[in-house]
Coordinates of C-alpha atoms and ligand atoms in Angstrom, one line a residue:
M145 CA 66.9 37.5 -57.3
K146 CA 64.0 38.1 -55.7
Y147 CA 63.8 34.5 -54.8
V148 CA 67.5 35.0 -53.5
S149 CA 66.7 38.2 -50.7
F150 CA 63.5 36.5 -50.2
L151 CA 65.6 32.9 -48.9
K152 CA 67.8 35.4 -46.6
L153 CA 64.9 37.5 -45.0
I154 CA 63.6 33.2 -44.2
C155 CA 67.2 32.9 -42.7
L156 CA 67.6 36.5 -40.6
G157 CA 63.8 35.4 -39.4
F158 CA 65.5 32.1 -37.9
V159 CA 68.3 34.4 -36.9
F160 CA 66.3 36.7 -35.0
A161 CA 63.9 34.3 -33.3
L162 CA 67.5 32.6 -31.8
L163 CA 68.1 34.7 -30.7
A164 CA 64.8 36.1 -28.7
T165 CA 64.2 32.6 -27.3
S166 CA 67.7 31.6 -25.9
C167 CA 69.8 34.6 -25.4
V168 CA 66.4 37.6 -23.7
K169 CA 67.4 37.0 -19.6
E170 CA 64.5 37.0 -17.5
G171 CA 64.8 39.5 -14.7
P172 CA 63.8 39.3 -10.2
M173 CA 60.0 38.7 -11.2
G174 CA 58.1 41.9 -9.0
P175 CA 56.2 41.9 -6.1
A176 CA 52.8 39.5 -6.5
G177 CA 49.4 42.1 -7.1
A178 CA 46.4 42.9 -4.8
D179 CA 44.2 39.1 -4.7
G180 CA 41.2 39.4 -7.1
S181 CA 37.8 40.4 -5.4
D182 CA 36.5 36.6 -4.7
G183 CA 34.1 34.2 -7.1
Q184 CA 30.7 33.2 -6.3
D185 CA 30.3 30.0 -4.1
G186 CA 29.3 27.3 -5.7
M187 CA 26.0 24.8 -5.6
D188 CA 26.9 22.3 -3.2
G189 CA 27.5 18.7 -4.4
E190 CA 25.0 16.2 -3.0
D191 CA 27.1 14.2 -0.2
G192 CA 26.4 10.3 -1.8
N193 CA 26.9 8.8 1.6
V194 CA 25.1 10.8 3.5
T195 CA 22.0 9.8 1.3
C196 CA 22.7 6.4 1.6
L197 CA 22.7 7.1 6.0
V198 CA 19.2 7.8 6.3
C199 CA 18.3 4.1 5.9
H200 CA 21.5 2.3 5.5
S201 CA 23.1 3.7 9.2
G202 CA 24.4 2.2 12.2
T203 CA 21.7 0.3 13.5
N204 CA 18.5 1.4 11.5
M205 CA 18.4 -2.1 9.5
E206 CA 18.8 -4.2 12.5
Q207 CA 15.3 -2.3 13.9
K208 CA 13.6 -3.0 11.0
Q209 CA 14.7 -6.3 10.4
G210 CA 12.8 -6.6 14.7
Q211 CA 10.0 -4.8 14.1
F212 CA 9.1 -7.3 11.2
A213 CA 9.1 -10.6 13.0
M214 CA 6.4 -8.6 14.8
S215 CA 4.2 -8.6 12.0
A216 CA 2.0 -11.7 10.7
H217 CA 3.9 -10.6 7.2
S218 CA 6.2 -12.6 8.4
A219 CA 5.2 -15.8 9.6
G220 CA 2.9 -15.6 7.0
A221 CA 1.1 -18.7 8.6
I222 CA -2.5 -18.7 7.2
A223 CA -1.5 -16.8 3.6
V224 CA 1.4 -18.8 2.5
D225 CA 0.5 -22.1 3.2
Y226 CA -2.0 -23.5 0.7
A227 CA -3.2 -20.2 -1.8
G228 CA 0.6 -18.9 -2.6
A229 CA 1.8 -22.0 -4.4
Q230 CA -0.6 -21.8 -6.6
A231 CA -0.3 -20.0 -10.1
R232 CA -3.7 -18.3 -9.5
C233 CA -3.5 -16.8 -6.0
A234 CA -0.7 -14.4 -7.5
P235 CA 0.5 -11.8 -6.6
C236 CA -0.8 -11.6 -3.3
H237 CA 0.0 -15.0 -1.2
S238 CA 4.2 -15.8 -1.3
H239 CA 6.9 -13.6 -1.9
E240 CA 7.8 -15.5 -4.8
Q241 CA 4.0 -14.7 -6.8
F242 CA 4.7 -10.9 -5.5
V243 CA 8.2 -10.2 -6.4
Q244 CA 7.5 -11.8 -10.3
T245 CA 4.4 -10.5 -10.6
M246 CA 5.6 -6.5 -10.2
T247 CA 9.1 -7.8 -11.8
L248 CA 7.7 -9.9 -14.7
G249 CA 4.4 -9.4 -14.9
S250 CA 3.6 -12.6 -13.4
V251 CA 4.7 -15.6 -12.5
A252 CA 5.5 -18.4 -14.4
G253 CA 3.1 -20.7 -12.9
N254 CA 2.8 -22.9 -10.0
I255 CA 5.1 -22.6 -6.9
T256 CA 6.9 -25.5 -5.0
N257 CA 8.3 -24.1 -1.8
P258 CA 6.8 -21.4 -1.0
S259 CA 7.6 -18.6 1.7
A260 CA 6.2 -15.6 3.9
W261 CA 7.2 -11.4 3.3
K262 CA 10.5 -10.5 3.9
C263 CA 12.8 -6.9 3.5
S264 CA 13.2 -8.1 -0.9
T265 CA 9.5 -8.5 -1.0
C266 CA 8.4 -5.0 -0.9
H267 CA 12.0 -3.6 -1.7
G268 CA 13.7 -4.6 -4.7
I269 CA 16.7 -2.1 -6.5
H270 CA 17.2 1.6 -5.9
K271 CA 15.8 3.8 -8.9
T272 CA 16.7 7.0 -8.2
F273 CA 19.2 6.3 -5.0
E274 CA 17.6 10.0 -4.0
G275 CA 16.6 9.7 0.4
V276 CA 13.2 8.8 -0.8
D277 CA 14.0 6.7 -3.0
Y278 CA 12.6 3.4 -0.4
A279 CA 13.5 0.8 -3.3
L280 CA 9.2 0.1 -3.1
R281 CA 8.1 -2.4 -5.6
A282 CA 5.6 -0.6 -6.6
S283 CA 4.1 2.8 -5.6
D284 CA 1.3 3.6 -7.7
P285 CA -2.2 4.0 -8.0
V286 CA -3.4 0.2 -8.3
T287 CA -6.1 -1.1 -10.5
A288 CA -9.0 -2.8 -8.6
N289 CA -9.8 -5.9 -9.3
F290 CA -13.8 -5.8 -8.7
N291 CA -13.9 -3.9 -11.6
S292 CA -11.1 -2.5 -14.0
S293 CA -11.9 1.1 -15.2
V294 CA -11.9 1.7 -11.5
T295 CA -8.3 3.3 -9.9
L296 CA -7.7 3.0 -6.4
D297 CA -5.1 5.9 -5.6
M298 CA -3.6 5.4 -1.7
K299 CA -1.8 7.9 -2.2
G300 CA 2.2 7.0 -2.9
N301 CA 4.1 4.3 -0.5
S302 CA 0.2 3.5 0.7
N303 CA -0.6 1.9 -2.9
L304 CA 2.4 -0.8 -2.3
C305 CA -0.4 -2.2 0.3
A306 CA -3.6 -2.1 -2.4
V307 CA -1.7 -4.2 -4.6
C308 CA -2.8 -7.4 -2.1
H309 CA -4.8 -5.6 0.4
Q310 CA -8.4 -5.4 -2.1
T311 CA -10.6 -6.9 -2.5
R312 CA -10.8 -9.9 -5.5
T313 CA -14.2 -10.2 -7.1
A314 CA -18.2 -8.5 -7.8
G315 CA -20.5 -7.7 -5.9
P316 CA -23.5 -8.4 -7.7
S317 CA -24.7 -4.9 -8.5
I318 CA -22.1 -5.7 -11.2
T319 CA -22.1 -9.4 -12.0
N320 CA -25.9 -9.2 -12.2
P321 CA -26.6 -6.0 -12.6
D322 CA -30.7 -5.4 -12.6
S323 CA -31.4 -9.4 -11.4
E324 CA -33.9 -10.0 -9.1
T325 CA -32.0 -13.3 -7.5
F326 CA -28.6 -14.0 -7.5
R327 CA -27.6 -18.1 -6.6
I328 CA -24.3 -19.1 -3.7
T329 CA -22.8 -21.1 -5.6
N330 CA -20.7 -22.0 -3.0
T331 CA -18.9 -21.0 1.1
H332 CA -16.2 -19.0 -0.5
W333 CA -18.7 -16.5 -1.6
G334 CA -17.5 -13.2 -1.6
P335 CA -14.9 -10.6 -1.8
H336 CA -12.0 -11.9 -0.3
H337 CA -10.4 -11.8 2.9
G338 CA -8.8 -8.5 2.6
P339 CA -10.8 -5.9 1.8
Q340 CA -9.0 -3.2 3.1
A341 CA -7.7 -0.7 0.8
N342 CA -12.0 -1.0 -0.9
V343 CA -12.9 0.1 2.4
L344 CA -10.4 3.4 2.9
A345 CA -11.2 4.8 -0.6
G346 CA -15.1 4.3 -0.6
V347 CA -15.6 1.3 -3.8
G348 CA -16.2 -1.8 -4.1
F349 CA -19.6 -2.4 -1.9
E350 CA -23.0 -2.9 -2.6
E351 CA -24.7 1.0 -2.4
I352 CA -28.4 -0.4 -1.1
P353 CA -30.3 2.5 -0.7
G354 CA -30.9 4.2 2.8
S355 CA -31.4 6.6 4.6
V356 CA -27.3 8.1 5.6
P357 CA -26.3 8.9 2.3
Y358 CA -22.6 7.8 1.3
P359 CA -20.1 9.7 1.4
D360 CA -18.2 10.2 -1.8
A361 CA -15.9 8.0 -2.7
G362 CA -11.7 8.7 -2.6
T363 CA -13.1 12.2 0.0
A364 CA -12.7 9.8 3.7
A365 CA -9.7 12.0 6.1
H366 CA -8.9 9.4 6.5
L367 CA -7.2 8.5 3.1
T368 CA -6.8 11.2 2.3
Q369 CA -4.7 12.3 5.3
A370 CA -3.4 9.1 6.6
S371 CA -3.8 6.4 4.6
C372 CA -2.4 2.6 5.6
T373 CA 1.4 4.1 6.1
G374 CA -0.4 7.2 8.2
C375 CA -1.5 4.9 11.0
H376 CA 0.5 0.6 10.9
M377 CA 3.5 2.7 9.8
G378 CA 4.0 6.1 12.4
D379 CA 7.3 6.2 13.8
F380 CA 7.9 2.6 16.1
N381 CA 6.7 2.6 19.7
T382 CA 5.9 1.4 21.9
G383 CA 5.6 -1.7 20.6
Q384 CA 3.5 -0.3 17.6
G385 CA 3.1 1.4 14.2
G386 CA 7.4 1.1 11.3
H387 CA 7.9 -2.3 10.7
S388 CA 5.2 -4.3 12.4
F389 CA 2.7 -3.1 10.8
I390 CA 1.1 -2.9 14.1
P391 CA -2.2 0.5 13.6
S392 CA 0.4 3.1 15.9
L393 CA -1.8 4.4 18.8
K394 CA 0.6 7.7 18.7
A395 CA -0.6 8.2 15.2
C396 CA -4.5 8.3 15.8
N397 CA -3.4 10.7 18.7
D398 CA -1.0 12.9 17.5
C399 CA -3.5 13.4 14.8
H400 CA -6.6 14.3 17.0
G401 CA -5.3 15.8 19.5
T402 CA -6.6 12.6 22.4
S403 CA -4.6 10.4 23.9
L404 CA -7.1 7.2 23.6
D405 CA -5.5 4.2 25.0
D406 CA -7.4 1.6 22.3
Y407 CA -8.8 2.1 18.4
N408 CA -12.0 2.8 20.2
Y409 CA -11.9 7.1 19.3
G410 CA -16.0 7.5 20.5
G411 CA -17.0 4.2 20.6
K412 CA -16.7 3.7 17.0
Q413 CA -15.5 0.2 16.9
T414 CA -18.1 -0.7 20.1
Q415 CA -21.8 0.7 17.1
V416 CA -19.9 -1.4 14.4
H417 CA -19.2 -4.2 16.1
G418 CA -23.2 -4.2 16.9
L419 CA -24.3 -3.2 13.6
L420 CA -21.8 -6.3 12.5
V421 CA -24.1 -8.6 15.1
S422 CA -27.1 -7.1 13.7
L423 CA -27.2 -7.8 9.9
R424 CA -25.3 -11.4 10.7
D425 CA -27.9 -12.0 13.0
K426 CA -30.2 -11.1 10.2
L427 CA -28.1 -13.4 7.6
I428 CA -28.8 -16.6 9.9
D429 CA -32.8 -15.9 10.6
L430 CA -32.8 -15.6 6.3
S431 CA -31.0 -19.1 6.5
V432 CA -28.5 -17.0 4.7
V433 CA -25.9 -17.9 6.6
A434 CA -24.8 -21.1 8.8
G435 CA -22.2 -21.3 10.8
S436 CA -21.4 -20.6 14.7
D437 CA -18.4 -18.5 16.8
E438 CA -16.1 -21.2 17.5
E439 CA -16.4 -22.8 13.9
G440 CA -17.0 -19.2 11.4
Y441 CA -19.4 -18.4 9.6
H442 CA -20.2 -19.4 6.2
P443 CA -23.0 -18.0 3.6
V444 CA -25.0 -21.3 2.5
P445 CA -25.0 -21.8 -1.1
G446 CA -28.8 -21.4 -3.2
T447 CA -30.8 -18.4 -5.1
Y448 CA -31.7 -15.6 -3.2
P449 CA -33.9 -12.5 -3.2
T450 CA -30.4 -10.5 -4.6
L451 CA -30.5 -7.6 -2.0
Y452 CA -29.5 -11.1 0.3
A453 CA -26.9 -11.4 -1.7
Q454 CA -26.2 -7.8 -1.8
A455 CA -26.5 -8.0 1.4
Y456 CA -24.1 -10.5 3.0
F457 CA -21.7 -9.1 0.1
N458 CA -21.2 -6.0 2.8
W459 CA -21.6 -8.4 6.0
I460 CA -18.9 -10.8 5.0
G461 CA -16.5 -7.8 3.6
L462 CA -17.3 -5.3 6.0
E463 CA -16.0 -8.3 8.8
E464 CA -13.1 -9.2 7.3
D465 CA -11.8 -6.0 7.0
R466 CA -11.2 -6.5 10.5
S467 CA -10.9 -2.4 11.4
Q468 CA -14.1 -2.5 12.8
G469 CA -15.1 0.7 11.1
A470 CA -12.0 2.1 11.4
H471 CA -10.6 2.8 8.4
N472 CA -13.4 4.6 6.9
P473 CA -15.7 5.7 9.2
K474 CA -18.9 6.9 7.6
Y475 CA -19.0 4.9 4.9
V476 CA -19.3 1.2 6.9
V477 CA -21.6 3.3 8.5
A478 CA -24.0 4.1 5.7
L479 CA -23.8 0.3 4.2
L480 CA -24.2 -1.6 7.1
M481 CA -27.0 0.9 8.7
N482 CA -28.4 1.1 5.1
T483 CA -28.2 -2.6 4.1
I484 CA -30.1 -3.2 7.4
E485 CA -32.5 -1.3 6.5
A486 CA -33.2 -2.7 3.6
L487 CA -32.8 -6.6 4.6
N488 CA -36.6 -4.9 7.5
N489 CA -38.3 -2.5 4.7
Y490 CA -37.9 -6.0 2.7
Q491 CA -39.6 -8.4 5.4
A492 CA -41.7 -6.3 6.1
N493 CA -43.4 -6.2 2.0
Ligands
LIG806 C1 15.1 5.7 1.9 C2 15.7 4.4 2.6 C3 17.0 4.5 1.5 C4 18.0 4.7 1.0 C5 18.0 6.7 0.6 C6 18.5 4.1 0.9 N1 18.0 2.7 0.6 FE1 19.3 0.9 -0.1 N2 18.5 0.5 0.4 C7 17.4 1.5 1.4 C8 15.9 -0.4 1.7 C9 14.9 0.3 2.3 C10 16.3 -2.1 0.7 C11 16.5 -3.3 1.4 C12 16.9 -3.7 2.1 C13 17.0 -5.1 2.3 O1 16.5 -5.6 1.0 O2 17.5 -5.8 3.5 C14 18.1 -1.4 0.5 C15 19.1 -1.8 -0.4 C16 20.5 -1.5 -0.7 C17 20.6 -2.5 -1.5 C18 20.5 -3.7 -2.1 C19 19.3 -4.2 -3.2 C20 19.6 -5.6 -3.8 O3 18.7 -5.3 -4.4 O4 20.1 -6.6 -2.9 C21 22.2 -2.0 -1.9 C22 23.1 -2.2 -2.4 C23 21.6 -0.3 -1.9 N3 20.6 -0.1 -0.4 C24 22.6 1.2 -1.4 C25 22.3 2.1 -2.0 C26 22.7 3.2 -2.0 C27 24.6 3.1 -2.8 C28 22.3 4.5 -1.6 C29 22.4 6.0 -1.3 C30 23.0 5.9 -3.2 C31 21.1 4.5 -1.3 N4 20.9 2.5 -0.6 C32 19.5 4.9 -0.3 C33 16.9 1.8 2.0 C34 17.3 2.8 1.5
LIG807 C1 2.3 -9.1 -1.3 C2 0.9 -9.1 -0.3 C3 1.2 -8.6 0.7 C4 1.6 -6.6 0.3 C5 2.3 -5.4 -0.5 C6 1.3 -5.9 1.8 N1 0.6 -7.5 2.5 FE1 -0.3 -7.2 4.5 N2 -0.7 -8.4 4.5 C7 -1.0 -9.5 2.6 C8 -2.0 -11.2 3.8 C9 -2.1 -12.0 2.9 C10 -1.8 -10.9 5.1 C11 -1.7 -11.9 5.9 C12 -1.1 -13.0 6.3 C13 -1.2 -13.8 7.4 O1 -1.9 -13.7 8.4 O2 -0.5 -15.1 7.2 C14 -1.5 -9.5 5.4 C15 -1.3 -9.0 6.7 C16 -1.0 -8.0 6.5 C17 -2.0 -7.6 8.6 C18 -2.0 -8.7 9.7 C19 -3.1 -9.1 9.9 C20 -3.0 -10.0 11.4 O3 -3.4 -11.1 10.9 O4 -2.3 -9.7 11.8 C21 -1.5 -6.2 8.9 C22 -1.8 -5.3 9.3 C23 -1.4 -5.8 7.3 N3 -1.3 -6.5 6.2 C24 -1.2 -4.7 6.6 C25 -0.7 -4.1 5.2 C26 0.6 -2.4 4.7 C27 -0.2 -1.4 5.9 C28 0.8 -3.0 3.7 C29 1.6 -2.1 3.1 C30 2.6 -0.9 3.8 C31 1.0 -3.9 3.4 N4 -0.6 -5.0 4.3 C32 1.1 -4.7 2.5 C33 -0.7 -9.2 1.9 C34 0.3 -8.3 1.8
LIG808 C1 -5.5 -8.8 -4.3 C2 -5.3 -10.1 -3.7 C3 -5.5 -11.3 -3.8 C4 -5.6 -12.9 -4.4 C5 -5.9 -13.0 -4.8 C6 -6.0 -13.9 -3.6 N1 -6.3 -13.4 -2.0 FE1 -6.6 -14.6 -0.4 N2 -6.3 -13.4 1.0 C7 -4.9 -11.9 0.2 C8 -4.9 -10.8 1.5 C9 -4.5 -9.9 2.1 C10 -5.1 -12.3 2.6 C11 -5.0 -11.8 4.5 C12 -6.9 -10.4 4.7 C13 -5.9 -10.1 6.5 O1 -5.1 -11.0 7.4 O2 -6.9 -9.1 7.2 C14 -5.8 -13.1 1.9 C15 -6.4 -14.0 2.9 C16 -6.8 -15.9 2.7 C17 -6.7 -16.6 3.5 C18 -7.1 -16.4 5.0 C19 -8.2 -16.6 5.6 C20 -8.3 -16.2 7.0 O3 -9.2 -15.4 7.6 O4 -8.2 -16.9 7.6 C21 -6.7 -17.7 2.7 C22 -7.9 -19.3 2.9 C23 -6.7 -16.9 1.1 N3 -6.5 -15.5 1.4 C24 -7.3 -18.2 -0.2 C25 -6.9 -17.4 -0.7 C26 -6.7 -18.6 -2.7 C27 -6.8 -20.2 -2.5 C28 -6.2 -17.4 -3.6 C29 -6.3 -17.6 -4.6 C30 -7.2 -18.9 -5.3 C31 -6.4 -16.2 -2.5 N4 -6.6 -16.4 -1.4 C32 -5.9 -15.6 -3.9 C33 -5.8 -11.6 -0.4 C34 -5.7 -12.1 -1.3
LIG809 C1 5.0 -5.5 3.3 C2 5.6 -4.7 2.6 C3 7.3 -4.8 3.1 C4 7.7 -5.1 4.1 C5 7.8 -6.7 3.6 C6 9.7 -4.9 4.8 N1 9.0 -2.9 3.9 FE1 10.3 -1.8 5.1 N2 9.9 0.0 4.3 C7 7.9 -0.5 3.5 C8 7.2 0.8 2.5 C9 5.4 0.7 2.6 C10 7.5 1.6 3.3 C11 7.8 3.4 3.5 C12 7.2 4.0 4.7 C13 6.6 5.2 4.5 O1 5.9 6.0 3.8 O2 6.0 5.8 5.9 C14 9.6 1.4 3.8 C15 10.6 1.8 4.5 C16 12.0 1.0 4.5 C17 12.2 1.6 5.1 C18 13.0 3.8 4.7 C19 12.4 4.2 6.3 C20 12.8 4.5 7.9 O3 12.8 4.3 8.7 O4 15.0 4.3 7.3 C21 13.9 1.3 5.2 C22 15.9 1.3 6.0 C23 13.9 0.3 5.5 N3 12.0 0.1 4.7 C24 13.9 -1.6 5.4 C25 13.3 -3.4 5.7 C26 13.9 -3.6 5.8 C27 15.1 -4.4 6.8 C28 13.0 -4.7 5.6 C29 12.7 -6.2 6.4 C30 12.9 -7.0 7.6 C31 11.7 -4.0 5.5 N4 11.4 -2.8 5.4 C32 10.3 -4.5 5.2 C33 6.9 -1.5 3.0 C34 8.1 -2.9 3.5
LIG810 C1 -7.0 6.0 9.9 C2 -6.0 4.5 10.7 C3 -6.0 3.6 9.6 C4 -5.4 3.7 8.2 C5 -5.8 3.8 7.3 C6 -5.8 1.9 7.7 N1 -5.9 1.9 8.7 FE1 -5.7 -0.3 9.6 N2 -6.3 -0.5 10.7 C7 -6.5 0.1 11.6 C8 -7.4 0.5 13.2 C9 -7.3 1.1 14.1 C10 -7.4 -1.4 12.5 C11 -7.7 -2.6 13.7 C12 -7.2 -2.7 14.9 C13 -8.0 -3.7 16.0 O1 -9.0 -3.3 16.2 O2 -6.8 -4.4 16.7 C14 -6.5 -1.8 11.2 C15 -6.9 -2.9 11.4 C16 -5.9 -3.5 9.5 C17 -6.3 -4.7 9.4 C18 -6.8 -5.8 10.8 C19 -5.2 -6.5 11.1 C20 -5.1 -7.4 12.6 O3 -4.6 -7.7 13.3 O4 -7.4 -7.8 12.7 C21 -5.3 -5.1 8.3 C22 -4.7 -6.2 6.7 C23 -5.0 -4.2 8.1 N3 -6.0 -2.7 8.7 C24 -4.5 -3.5 6.4 C25 -4.9 -1.8 6.4 C26 -4.2 -1.1 5.1 C27 -3.7 -2.0 3.7 C28 -4.4 0.1 4.7 C29 -4.8 0.8 3.8 C30 -5.7 1.0 2.4 C31 -5.3 0.4 6.0 N4 -5.5 -0.8 7.3 C32 -5.5 1.9 6.1 C33 -5.9 2.2 11.2 C34 -5.7 2.2 10.2
LIG811 C1 -3.5 12.3 9.7 C2 -4.1 12.8 10.5 C3 -6.2 11.7 11.5 C4 -5.0 10.1 11.7 C5 -3.7 9.4 11.6 C6 -5.7 9.6 12.2 N1 -7.6 9.7 12.5 FE1 -8.9 9.7 12.5 N2 -10.3 11.5 11.8 C7 -9.1 11.9 11.6 C8 -9.8 13.0 10.5 C9 -9.9 14.7 10.3 C10 -11.7 12.4 11.3 C11 -12.8 13.5 11.0 C12 -13.2 12.4 9.4 C13 -14.4 13.4 9.2 O1 -14.8 14.7 10.4 O2 -15.5 13.4 8.5 C14 -11.1 11.2 11.8 C15 -11.8 10.7 12.0 C16 -12.4 9.2 12.8 C17 -13.4 8.4 13.1 C18 -14.8 9.1 13.1 C19 -15.2 10.0 14.4 C20 -16.5 10.2 13.8 O3 -17.5 10.2 14.6 O4 -17.4 10.3 12.8 C21 -12.9 7.5 14.1 C22 -13.5 7.0 14.7 C23 -11.6 8.2 13.9 N3 -10.9 9.0 13.5 C24 -10.6 6.6 14.9 C25 -9.1 7.1 13.8 C26 -7.9 5.8 14.3 C27 -8.7 4.3 16.3 C28 -6.9 6.2 14.7 C29 -6.1 5.8 14.4 C30 -5.9 4.2 14.5 C31 -7.0 7.9 13.4 N4 -8.6 8.4 13.5 C32 -5.7 7.8 13.0 C33 -7.7 12.0 11.0 C34 -6.6 11.1 11.9

C-alpha cells in the first residue's frame, strides 16, 4: 500500500510541475529600476600596436639606415677584410663572427665570405616586445679579455660595444709579474686596436706608480653618466650621434652646459695629444719604437727592461683609443704623466 501511494504522489508532482510551466502566463513587464552606481574602472590593457610603433613606425627604420650608412661599421673596410674570416679573431671582426658567438657561444670555423655590420649584427629578435626591448644581442656586463676575473660594466646597452671595443691581451704586470725584463716578440705586440671600454672603465693599462694619483676603476663621470651610447648615439643631430656612431657634440654641450664646436673641451685633447707625442718620441730614443708618421709606428722586437714594455703598452693602447683623452681624461692623463716620469727617473738612475 505504502508503495502505491508513493507512486501516486510522484504522478501528482509531475502534473503540478506541467501546470506550473505550461499554464501559468506572464503578466506585462514592470518599469526598469534605477541604474546601479558605476563599477571601478579596470586597468588599461597594453596597446600592442602603440608599443611596437615606438620603433616600427613611419620612416624611423629608414632614418636609422641612413645614419648607419655614415658609420665605419657599415663598411667594415679595415676590420672585415682579413680578420673577419678568421675564427680566431671572433667575435669582433665580422657580422658572421659576432652573430655566431652571441647565439651559439663560438664560431663553427673560418668564414669564407665575411661581411660588414648590418642591423641584424647588433639587433636579434625581441624577447619581451616592450618599449625598452631593443632586441640587442648583448647588454649584460662583459668579462674582460685581459683578465677573466674583471668584469667590464659599461651600463646597459653600452655593454654591447664592450664585447668588441676592449683590449685583447694583458700587459707585462699581469703576464710577467716581478720580472725585470720583458721580451717583445713581434711588431704586433700590444693591447690591440680597440681598447675604448678599458679606457672608459679605467682598467687594463699599466698603472706605473708616479706623482699623479689614479682614479678608482669604474668611477669616471663619462662612464657612469654617459657611456658609449650617451656620447656616440645621442639624438641624431647635424650628422652626429644616433646610428652614425659619431660622437655627438650636442651630447657634450647639453651635459657640460657649453657651446663647443669641437671635442677639445678645456684643451684636454691638445694636452693628451702632446703627452702621447712626448712618450712616443721617448720610446723612439730608447729604440723601443721605430717608424714615422707616414709609415706608422711599431715596436722593435727585443728584450727590454719591463718598464719599457709597459710604457709601450700604454702608449700604443692610448694612441689607438683614438679619443685623445676624451673617454676618461683623468685616467689617461695619470697614465701618460706617470709613464713619462718613470722613464725619466729610470734613465737618470
Ligand atoms: C625599442 C624599439 C623597438 C620596439 C618597441 C619594437 N621593435 Fe621590433 N625591432 C626593433 C629593431 C631595432 C629590430 C631590428 C631591425 C632590423 O633587423 O632591421 C626589430 C626587429 C623586429 C622584427 C624582425 C626580427 C628578425 O629577426 O627579423 C620583428 C618581427 C619585430 N621587430 C616585431 C616587433 C613587434 C611585434 C613589436 C611590438 C610588440 C616590436 N617589434 C617592438 C626595434 C623595436
Ligand atoms: C661586433 C663588434 C663590434 C661591436 C658590437 C661594436 N663595434 Fe664599433 N667597431 C668595431 C670594429 C671592428 C670597428 C672598425 C671598423 C672598420 O674601420 O673597419 C668599429 C668602428 C667603430 C667606430 C668608428 C671608428 C672609425 O674608424 O670611424 C666607432 C665610433 C665605434 N665603432 C663605436 C661603437 C659603439 C659606440 C658601439 C656600441 C653601440 C660599437 N662600436 C659596437 C667593432 C664593433
Ligand atoms: C676583442 C675584439 C677583437 C678581437 C678578438 C680582434 N680584434 Fe682586431 N680590432 C678590434 C676593434 C674594435 C678594431 C677597430 C678599432 C677602431 O677602429 O678603433 C680592430 C681593428 C683591427 C685592425 C685594423 C687596425 C688599423 O688600425 O688599421 C686589424 C688589422 C685587426 N683588428 C686585426 C685583428 C686580427 C688579425 C685578429 C685575430 C687574430 C683580431 N684583430 C682580433 C677588435 C678585435
Ligand atoms: C653596432 C651595433 C648596432 C647596429 C649595427 C645597429 N644598431 Fe640599432 N641600436 C643599437 C643600440 C646600442 C641601440 C640602443 C641605443 C641607446 O641605448 O640609446 C639601438 C637602438 C635602435 C632602435 C631604437 C631606438 C630608436 O631611436 O628608435 C632602432 C629602431 C634601431 N636601433 C634600428 C636599427 C636599424 C634599422 C639598424 C640598421 C640600419 C640598426 N639599428 C643597426 C646598436 C646597433
Ligand atoms: C664622453 C663621451 C664619450 C664616451 C662616453 C665614449 N666616447 Fe668614444 N669618442 C668620444 C670622442 C670625443 C672621440 C674622439 C672623436 C674625435 O676626436 O674625432 C671618441 C672616439 C672613439 C673612437 C674612435 C673613433 C674615430 O673616429 O677615430 C671609437 C672607436 C670610440 N670612441 C668608441 C667608444 C666606445 C666603444 C665607448 C664605450 C666603451 C666610447 N667610445 C665612449 C666620445 C666618447
Ligand atoms: C652625461 C654627461 C656628460 C657628457 C655627455 C659628456 N661629459 Fe664630459 N664630463 C662630465 C662630467 C660630470 C665631468 C667632470 C668629471 C670630473 O670632475 O672628473 C666631465 C669632464 C670632462 C672633461 C675633463 C675636464 C677636466 O678639465 O678635467 C673633458 C675634457 C670632457 N668632459 C669632455 C667631454 C666631451 C668632449 C664630451 C662629448 C663627446 C663630453 N665630455 C660629454 C659629464 C659629461
